[in-house]
């Protein structure tokens, strides 16, 4: 699993924790991938870390809680997606022809991984890519295929996508193909390895399945993904309990007349006061939302304070930040950790 990115699009949340460790429906994001991997029969996982590497070991240890054996490799300078896969290969078990599953560490997916591996074996492919249709393919790796499902090109973040079918960030590699990636240098699997394999005539297969899929790399997507897991739109074995309209964790306190909906998670030790309305949001541990505040489609960082009467819609509030009474913060605004918005007359909107 590739978990070395800096998560810049999710700042300021990723200043204190890497993207795969952000609390998502009550657990670190990657726990959803790990439990799914275990459910699909995977037993050994190598985490390719770079940014904040030590936090992964603290969170997942040997992996026994997941029924997995987890190893860690570290890139002191990020080696890119291809370099990261090559670096992790040193710890892989198995022989040269064995299939190796590689996952981007920021994807929620409900696709049938064993079926992807079956296709890979059946076609004796070098690599088999999970492909999904999306509305805006220019933000992803655009992957056209021929009528037999064979990949004909790999166009990373092209302004002129030729299809709306994109790379979903889950690959099955033949082990020996990983060994051909140059070691110890920065390599992009999307810009170098895949186009190179296709040009050389290697069999690169597409496994197209339009099951639930989401890259949680932006605040909007992150909050959507967390809510979808809580609501049960994506089944995650890591969700401790049954899906519902909200998830209130442990010792969180929610006033009886507060309204929680849309898959909102309220973290450990968080407080939601009387009459507050919180929908489609993620409230991290220890945060507090005052009486009558309205919070929609937002992420409220650890120990942040939203005072009663504030209105928040589509925003990211950094850890420990403070939003005073009467403030209205809308679409796309991001408040940095520890920031204080005292003035009751402030209105912020990124669209303004
Ligand atoms: N170990 C390591 N080292 N991991 C890395 C590095 C690195 O240098 N750079 C990125 N990663 C990890 C990130 O942590 C993330 O889990 C994954 O690789 C993909 O990086 P993103 O930064 O999230 O890429 P993206 O979302 O813009 O694009 C990728 O994912 C799309 C699907 O979500 C590409 O693979 C696209 O082709 C694809 O469509
Ligand atoms: Mg991504």
Short mmCIF file of C-alpha atoms and ligand atoms in Angstrom, two decimals:
data_model
loop_
_atom_site.label_atom_id
_atom_site.label_comp_id
_atom_site.label_asym_id
_atom_site.label_seq_id
_atom_site.Cartn_x
_atom_site.Cartn_y
_atom_site.Cartn_z
CA UNK A 1 0.00 0.00 0.00
CA UNK A 2 1.31 3.40 -1.03
CA UNK A 3 0.99 5.79 1.89
CA UNK A 4 3.95 8.15 1.43
CA UNK A 5 2.19 11.22 0.01
CA UNK A 6 2.02 14.53 1.89
CA UNK A 7 -1.74 14.96 1.39
CA UNK A 8 -1.31 18.62 0.43
CA UNK A 9 -4.87 18.96 -0.88
CA UNK A 10 -6.12 18.01 2.59
CA UNK A 11 -4.18 20.68 4.46
CA UNK A 12 -4.40 21.80 7.18
CA UNK A 13 -5.67 18.40 8.42
CA UNK A 14 -2.60 16.62 7.06
CA UNK A 15 -0.17 18.94 8.87
CA UNK A 16 -0.53 16.78 11.99
CA UNK A 17 -1.32 13.37 10.49
CA UNK A 18 -0.86 11.82 7.04
CA UNK A 19 -3.97 11.40 4.89
CA UNK A 20 -4.29 7.62 5.43
CA UNK A 21 -4.45 8.16 9.20
CA UNK A 22 -7.18 10.82 9.31
CA UNK A 23 -10.12 9.63 11.41
CA UNK A 24 -12.75 8.27 9.02
CA UNK A 25 -16.01 6.84 10.37
CA UNK A 26 -14.32 6.26 13.71
CA UNK A 27 -11.02 4.67 12.61
CA UNK A 28 -7.89 5.75 10.75
CA UNK A 29 -8.72 5.85 7.03
CA UNK A 30 -6.34 3.02 6.17
CA UNK A 31 -8.12 0.67 8.57
CA UNK A 32 -10.93 0.49 6.00
CA UNK A 33 -8.46 -0.70 3.35
CA UNK A 34 -6.69 -3.08 5.72
CA UNK A 35 -9.88 -4.80 6.89
CA UNK A 36 -11.08 -5.10 3.31
CA UNK A 37 -7.75 -6.56 2.23
CA UNK A 38 -7.98 -9.13 5.02
CA UNK A 39 -11.57 -9.91 4.01
CA UNK A 40 -10.35 -10.54 0.44
CA UNK A 41 -7.83 -13.10 1.69
CA UNK A 42 -4.67 -10.98 1.81
CA UNK A 43 -2.41 -11.96 4.72
CA UNK A 44 0.75 -9.85 4.32
CA UNK A 45 0.86 -6.08 3.74
CA UNK A 46 3.85 -3.80 3.19
CA UNK A 47 3.21 -0.11 3.87
CA UNK A 48 5.40 2.13 1.70
CA UNK A 49 5.78 5.17 3.96
CA UNK A 50 7.59 8.49 3.76
CA UNK A 51 5.76 11.48 5.27
CA UNK A 52 5.20 10.95 9.04
CA UNK A 53 6.26 7.31 8.74
CA UNK A 54 6.44 6.66 12.49
CA UNK A 55 2.73 7.40 12.88
CA UNK A 56 1.85 4.35 10.77
CA UNK A 57 3.79 1.97 12.99
CA UNK A 58 2.12 3.48 16.06
CA UNK A 59 -1.33 3.09 14.51
CA UNK A 60 -1.09 -0.44 13.08
CA UNK A 61 1.86 -2.20 14.76
CA UNK A 62 2.34 -5.76 13.55
CA UNK A 63 -1.16 -5.82 12.05
CA UNK A 64 -2.43 -8.62 14.26
CA UNK A 65 -5.59 -6.65 15.16
CA UNK A 66 -6.50 -6.93 11.48
CA UNK A 67 -5.50 -10.55 11.10
CA UNK A 68 -2.63 -9.35 8.91
CA UNK A 69 1.12 -9.30 9.06
CA UNK A 70 2.18 -5.68 8.35
CA UNK A 71 5.72 -4.63 7.41
CA UNK A 72 6.91 -1.06 6.91
CA UNK A 73 9.41 0.43 4.51
CA UNK A 74 10.47 4.06 4.65
CA UNK A 75 11.59 6.48 1.95
CA UNK A 76 13.64 9.28 3.52
CA UNK A 77 13.02 11.24 0.31
CA UNK A 78 9.73 10.34 -1.39
CA UNK A 79 10.46 8.06 -4.38
CA UNK A 80 7.15 8.57 -6.14
CA UNK A 81 4.57 5.84 -6.70
CA UNK A 82 6.86 3.57 -8.77
CA UNK A 83 9.90 4.12 -6.54
CA UNK A 84 7.72 3.40 -3.52
CA UNK A 85 6.47 0.11 -4.98
CA UNK A 86 10.04 -0.90 -5.92
CA UNK A 87 11.28 -0.03 -2.43
CA UNK A 88 8.53 -2.14 -0.83
CA UNK A 89 9.40 -5.10 -3.04
CA UNK A 90 12.39 -5.92 -0.85
CA UNK A 91 9.96 -7.16 1.82
CA UNK A 92 7.55 -8.98 -0.45
CA UNK A 93 7.16 -12.71 -0.05
CA UNK A 94 6.50 -15.21 -2.81
CA UNK A 95 7.96 -16.02 -6.21
CA UNK A 96 8.56 -14.03 -9.42
CA UNK A 97 5.26 -15.02 -11.05
CA UNK A 98 3.08 -14.41 -8.00
CA UNK A 99 0.44 -11.65 -8.12
CA UNK A 100 1.13 -8.62 -5.90
CA UNK A 101 -1.74 -6.27 -5.08
CA UNK A 102 -0.77 -2.58 -4.90
CA UNK A 103 -3.19 -0.01 -3.50
CA UNK A 104 -3.10 3.77 -3.36
CA UNK A 105 -3.58 4.58 0.31
CA UNK A 106 -6.38 7.10 -0.20
CA UNK A 107 -9.03 5.11 -2.00
CA UNK A 108 -12.32 3.68 -0.75
CA UNK A 109 -13.42 0.89 -3.02
CA UNK A 110 -16.08 -1.77 -2.98
CA UNK A 111 -14.81 -3.62 -6.06
CA UNK A 112 -14.29 -7.37 -6.21
CA UNK A 113 -10.52 -7.64 -5.67
CA UNK A 114 -10.42 -11.44 -5.96
CA UNK A 115 -12.13 -11.12 -9.38
CA UNK A 116 -9.43 -8.61 -10.43
CA UNK A 117 -6.72 -11.07 -9.37
CA UNK A 118 -8.52 -13.88 -11.25
CA UNK A 119 -8.57 -11.82 -14.45
CA UNK A 120 -4.86 -11.04 -13.99
CA UNK A 121 -4.03 -14.74 -13.69
CA UNK A 122 -6.29 -15.78 -16.54
CA UNK A 123 -4.70 -13.28 -18.93
CA UNK A 124 -1.20 -13.90 -17.56
CA UNK A 125 -0.87 -10.10 -17.47
CA UNK A 126 2.17 -8.04 -16.44
CA UNK A 127 -0.18 -5.68 -14.59
CA UNK A 128 -3.97 -5.51 -14.19
CA UNK A 129 -5.49 -2.15 -13.29
CA UNK A 130 -8.86 -1.59 -11.67
CA UNK A 131 -10.70 0.97 -13.80
CA UNK A 132 -13.76 3.06 -12.95
CA UNK A 133 -15.84 5.62 -14.85
CA UNK A 134 -15.83 9.20 -13.44
CA UNK A 135 -17.34 12.53 -14.44
CA UNK A 136 -14.06 14.46 -14.67
CA UNK A 137 -11.31 12.11 -15.92
CA UNK A 138 -8.79 14.97 -16.30
CA UNK A 139 -8.05 14.80 -12.55
CA UNK A 140 -6.97 11.16 -12.75
CA UNK A 141 -5.07 8.68 -14.90
CA UNK A 142 -7.13 8.26 -18.06
CA UNK A 143 -7.01 4.62 -19.25
CA UNK A 144 -8.45 3.60 -22.64
CA UNK A 145 -8.85 -0.13 -23.35
CA UNK A 146 -9.57 -2.19 -26.50
CA UNK A 147 -12.51 -4.55 -26.94
CA UNK A 148 -10.65 -7.35 -25.11
CA UNK A 149 -10.07 -5.13 -22.08
CA UNK A 150 -6.39 -4.63 -22.81
CA UNK A 151 -5.03 -1.20 -21.85
CA UNK A 152 -3.94 0.79 -24.93
CA UNK A 153 -2.58 3.94 -23.24
CA UNK A 154 -2.08 5.52 -19.83
CA UNK A 155 -2.57 9.28 -19.78
CA UNK A 156 -1.97 10.76 -16.32
CA UNK A 157 -3.93 13.95 -15.62
CA UNK A 158 -4.38 14.81 -19.26
CA UNK A 159 -6.38 17.95 -20.13
CA UNK A 160 -7.84 16.02 -23.09
CA UNK A 161 -9.07 12.67 -21.77
CA UNK A 162 -10.05 10.20 -24.48
CA UNK A 163 -12.39 8.23 -22.21
CA UNK A 164 -14.05 8.75 -18.83
CA UNK A 165 -12.55 5.46 -17.65
CA UNK A 166 -9.78 6.08 -15.12
CA UNK A 167 -7.16 4.31 -13.06
CA UNK A 168 -8.76 3.52 -9.69
CA UNK A 169 -5.41 3.12 -7.93
CA UNK A 170 -5.54 -0.66 -7.32
CA UNK A 171 -3.09 -2.76 -9.31
CA UNK A 172 -2.18 -6.42 -9.55
CA UNK A 173 1.47 -6.75 -10.59
CA UNK A 174 3.33 -9.84 -11.62
CA UNK A 175 6.10 -9.79 -9.01
CA UNK A 176 8.93 -9.90 -11.58
CA UNK A 177 7.56 -6.73 -13.23
CA UNK A 178 8.05 -4.77 -10.00
CA UNK A 179 11.69 -5.86 -10.03
CA UNK A 180 12.17 -4.12 -13.40
CA UNK A 181 11.39 -0.69 -11.86
CA UNK A 182 14.75 1.06 -11.23
CA UNK A 183 15.67 0.97 -7.52
CA UNK A 184 16.50 3.94 -5.29
CA UNK A 185 15.27 6.65 -7.62
CA UNK A 186 12.11 8.68 -8.12
CA UNK A 187 9.76 6.86 -10.50
CA UNK A 188 6.10 7.51 -11.30
CA UNK A 189 4.23 4.34 -12.04
CA UNK A 190 1.60 6.42 -13.84
CA UNK A 191 3.94 8.52 -16.01
CA UNK A 192 6.78 6.05 -16.57
CA UNK A 193 6.16 2.40 -15.66
CA UNK A 194 2.68 1.91 -17.17
CA UNK A 195 3.32 3.85 -20.43
CA UNK A 196 6.65 1.99 -20.73
CA UNK A 197 5.04 -1.42 -20.29
CA UNK A 198 2.35 -0.61 -22.85
CA UNK A 199 4.94 0.66 -25.37
CA UNK A 200 7.01 -2.51 -24.94
CA UNK A 201 4.00 -4.70 -25.77
CA UNK A 202 3.57 -6.16 -22.28
CA UNK A 203 0.04 -7.32 -21.43
CA UNK A 204 -1.51 -4.57 -19.30
CA UNK A 205 -5.13 -5.45 -18.54
CA UNK A 206 -8.02 -3.32 -17.38
CA UNK A 207 -10.42 -4.73 -14.81
CA UNK A 208 -13.46 -2.47 -15.20
CA UNK A 209 -15.92 -2.53 -12.33
CA UNK A 210 -18.09 0.41 -11.38
CA UNK A 211 -18.67 -0.52 -7.74
CA UNK A 212 -18.49 2.18 -5.05
CA UNK A 213 -15.21 4.08 -5.55
CA UNK A 214 -13.82 7.31 -4.16
CA UNK A 215 -10.40 8.97 -3.90
CA UNK A 216 -10.56 10.87 -0.60
CA UNK A 217 -7.74 13.26 -1.47
CA UNK A 218 -9.73 16.51 -1.19
CA UNK A 219 -11.74 17.83 1.79
CA UNK A 220 -15.03 17.43 -0.08
CA UNK A 221 -14.21 13.83 -1.00
CA UNK A 222 -12.84 13.01 2.44
CA UNK A 223 -16.01 14.11 4.20
CA UNK A 224 -18.13 12.34 1.56
CA UNK A 225 -16.20 9.09 2.05
CA UNK A 226 -16.50 9.16 5.83
CA UNK A 227 -20.25 9.83 5.62
CA UNK A 228 -20.73 7.11 3.00
CA UNK A 229 -19.13 4.53 5.29
CA UNK A 230 -21.32 5.62 8.22
CA UNK A 231 -24.44 5.54 6.02
CA UNK A 232 -23.52 2.11 4.65
CA UNK A 233 -23.20 3.29 1.02
CA UNK A 234 -19.88 1.45 1.16
CA UNK A 235 -19.71 -1.62 3.35
CA UNK A 236 -16.58 -1.39 5.50
CA UNK A 237 -15.80 -4.18 7.94
CA UNK A 238 -13.87 -1.55 9.96
CA UNK A 239 -17.09 0.30 10.86
CA UNK A 240 -17.62 -0.94 14.39
CA UNK A 241 -21.41 -1.36 14.38
CA UNK A 242 -24.29 -1.07 11.96
CA UNK A 243 -24.61 1.75 9.43
CA UNK A 244 -26.89 4.66 10.34
CA UNK A 245 -27.47 8.40 9.96
CA UNK A 246 -24.67 9.24 12.38
CA UNK A 247 -21.87 7.69 14.39
CA UNK A 248 -21.24 8.98 17.93
CA UNK A 249 -18.03 7.58 19.38
CA UNK A 250 -17.37 6.49 22.95
CA UNK A 251 -17.54 9.33 25.44
CA UNK A 252 -18.75 12.02 23.00
CA UNK A 253 -21.65 14.05 24.44
CA UNK A 254 -24.57 15.05 22.22
CA UNK A 255 -27.41 17.16 23.62
CA UNK A 256 -30.78 15.41 23.27
CA UNK A 257 -32.19 18.08 20.96
CA UNK A 258 -29.11 18.41 18.75
CA UNK A 259 -29.67 17.06 15.23
CA UNK A 260 -27.09 14.79 13.63
CA UNK A 261 -27.62 13.50 10.09
CA UNK A 262 -26.13 12.60 6.72
CA UNK A 263 -23.54 10.16 8.09
CA UNK A 264 -21.93 12.63 10.50
CA UNK A 265 -19.28 11.22 12.84
CA UNK A 266 -18.76 12.76 16.29
CA UNK A 267 -15.32 11.84 17.67
CA UNK A 268 -14.28 10.68 21.13
CA UNK A 269 -14.64 13.40 23.77
CA UNK A 270 -16.38 15.77 21.37
CA UNK A 271 -19.39 17.82 22.53
CA UNK A 272 -22.45 18.85 20.52
CA UNK A 273 -24.58 21.32 22.46
CA UNK A 274 -28.30 21.97 22.54
CA UNK A 275 -30.04 22.69 19.29
CA UNK A 276 -26.93 22.37 17.13
CA UNK A 277 -27.52 20.97 13.64
CA UNK A 278 -24.68 18.92 12.19
CA UNK A 279 -25.14 17.20 8.83
CA UNK A 280 -22.78 15.34 6.49
CA UNK A 281 -19.73 16.24 8.56
CA UNK A 282 -16.78 14.78 10.44
CA UNK A 283 -16.19 16.15 13.94
CA UNK A 284 -12.77 15.02 15.18
CA UNK A 285 -12.01 13.97 18.76
CA UNK A 286 -12.37 16.62 21.46
CA UNK A 287 -14.01 19.24 19.21
CA UNK A 288 -16.99 21.19 20.47
CA UNK A 289 -19.98 22.64 18.65
CA UNK A 290 -21.97 25.23 20.56
CA UNK A 291 -25.69 25.64 21.08
CA UNK A 292 -27.60 26.37 17.91
CA UNK A 293 -24.56 26.25 15.61
CA UNK A 294 -25.17 24.87 12.12
CA UNK A 295 -22.45 22.72 10.51
CA UNK A 296 -22.90 21.19 7.06
CA UNK A 297 -20.53 19.14 4.86
CA UNK A 298 -17.54 20.21 6.96
CA UNK A 299 -14.56 18.80 8.80
CA UNK A 300 -14.01 20.07 12.33
CA UNK A 301 -10.44 19.37 13.50
CA UNK A 302 -9.33 17.90 16.80
CA UNK A 303 -10.15 20.04 19.85
CA UNK A 304 -11.53 22.85 17.68
CA UNK A 305 -14.27 25.04 19.16
CA UNK A 306 -17.28 26.27 17.21
CA UNK A 307 -19.24 28.65 19.37
CA UNK A 308 -23.03 28.71 19.36
CA UNK A 309 -24.71 30.56 16.53
CA UNK A 310 -21.91 30.07 13.99
CA UNK A 311 -22.78 28.74 10.52
CA UNK A 312 -20.30 26.50 8.71
CA UNK A 313 -20.91 25.04 5.26
CA UNK A 314 -18.33 23.06 3.28
CA UNK A 315 -15.31 24.18 5.31
CA UNK A 316 -12.26 22.68 7.01
CA UNK A 317 -11.48 23.84 10.54
CA UNK A 318 -7.92 23.02 11.65
CA UNK A 319 -7.05 21.35 14.95
CA UNK A 320 -7.61 23.58 17.98
CA UNK A 321 -9.04 26.49 15.95
CA UNK A 322 -11.77 28.70 17.40
CA UNK A 323 -14.78 30.13 15.57
CA UNK A 324 -16.60 32.77 17.58
CA UNK A 325 -20.34 33.42 17.67
CA UNK A 326 -22.10 34.75 14.60
CA UNK A 327 -19.40 33.85 12.06
CA UNK A 328 -20.54 32.43 8.75
CA UNK A 329 -17.95 30.40 6.92
CA UNK A 330 -18.82 28.87 3.59
CA UNK A 331 -17.60 26.75 0.72
CA UNK A 332 -13.98 25.81 0.57
CA UNK A 333 -12.72 27.98 3.42
CA UNK A 334 -9.93 26.43 5.50
CA UNK A 335 -9.04 27.68 8.94
CA UNK A 336 -5.48 26.82 10.01
CA UNK A 337 -4.75 25.00 13.30
CA UNK A 338 -5.02 27.22 16.35
CA UNK A 339 -6.50 30.16 14.38
CA UNK A 340 -9.07 32.29 16.24
CA UNK A 341 -12.00 34.00 14.60
CA UNK A 342 -13.43 36.17 17.36
CA UNK A 343 -15.23 38.91 15.50
CA UNK A 344 -18.96 38.36 15.27
CA UNK A 345 -19.19 40.40 12.08
CA UNK A 346 -16.81 38.33 9.97
CA UNK A 347 -18.25 36.62 6.90
CA UNK A 348 -15.90 34.52 4.83
CA UNK A 349 -16.57 32.79 1.58
CA UNK A 350 -14.04 31.43 -0.87
CA UNK A 351 -16.53 32.08 -3.67
CA UNK A 352 -16.89 35.76 -2.81
N1 LIG B 1 5.47 5.64 -0.70
C1 LIG B 1 5.08 6.67 -1.44
N2 LIG B 1 6.04 7.50 -1.95
N3 LIG B 1 3.78 6.88 -1.64
C2 LIG B 1 3.41 7.93 -2.40
C3 LIG B 1 4.35 8.83 -2.97
C4 LIG B 1 5.73 8.60 -2.71
O1 LIG B 1 6.62 9.34 -3.16
N4 LIG B 1 3.66 9.78 -3.66
C5 LIG B 1 2.35 9.47 -3.54
N5 LIG B 1 2.19 8.36 -2.77
C6 LIG B 1 0.94 7.69 -2.42
C7 LIG B 1 -0.06 8.64 -1.78
O2 LIG B 1 0.08 8.59 -0.38
C8 LIG B 1 -1.38 8.03 -2.25
O3 LIG B 1 -1.83 7.02 -1.39
C9 LIG B 1 -1.04 7.39 -3.60
O4 LIG B 1 0.38 7.26 -3.62
C10 LIG B 1 -1.51 8.21 -4.79
O5 LIG B 1 -1.05 9.53 -4.66
P1 LIG B 1 -2.03 10.78 -4.85
O6 LIG B 1 -1.23 11.99 -4.61
O7 LIG B 1 -3.27 10.58 -4.05
O8 LIG B 1 -2.32 10.68 -6.40
P2 LIG B 1 -3.63 11.16 -7.19
O9 LIG B 1 -4.85 10.89 -6.45
O10 LIG B 1 -3.40 12.54 -7.67
O11 LIG B 1 -3.57 10.19 -8.50
C11 LIG B 1 -3.41 8.80 -8.37
O12 LIG B 1 -4.62 8.18 -7.97
C12 LIG B 1 -5.72 8.30 -8.90
C13 LIG B 1 -6.89 7.52 -8.36
O13 LIG B 1 -7.25 7.97 -7.11
C14 LIG B 1 -2.95 8.23 -9.71
O14 LIG B 1 -2.62 6.88 -9.51
C15 LIG B 1 -4.04 8.36 -10.77
O15 LIG B 1 -3.64 7.72 -11.98
C16 LIG B 1 -5.33 7.74 -10.28
O16 LIG B 1 -6.38 7.93 -11.22
MG1 LIG B 2 -5.30 10.32 -4.53
#
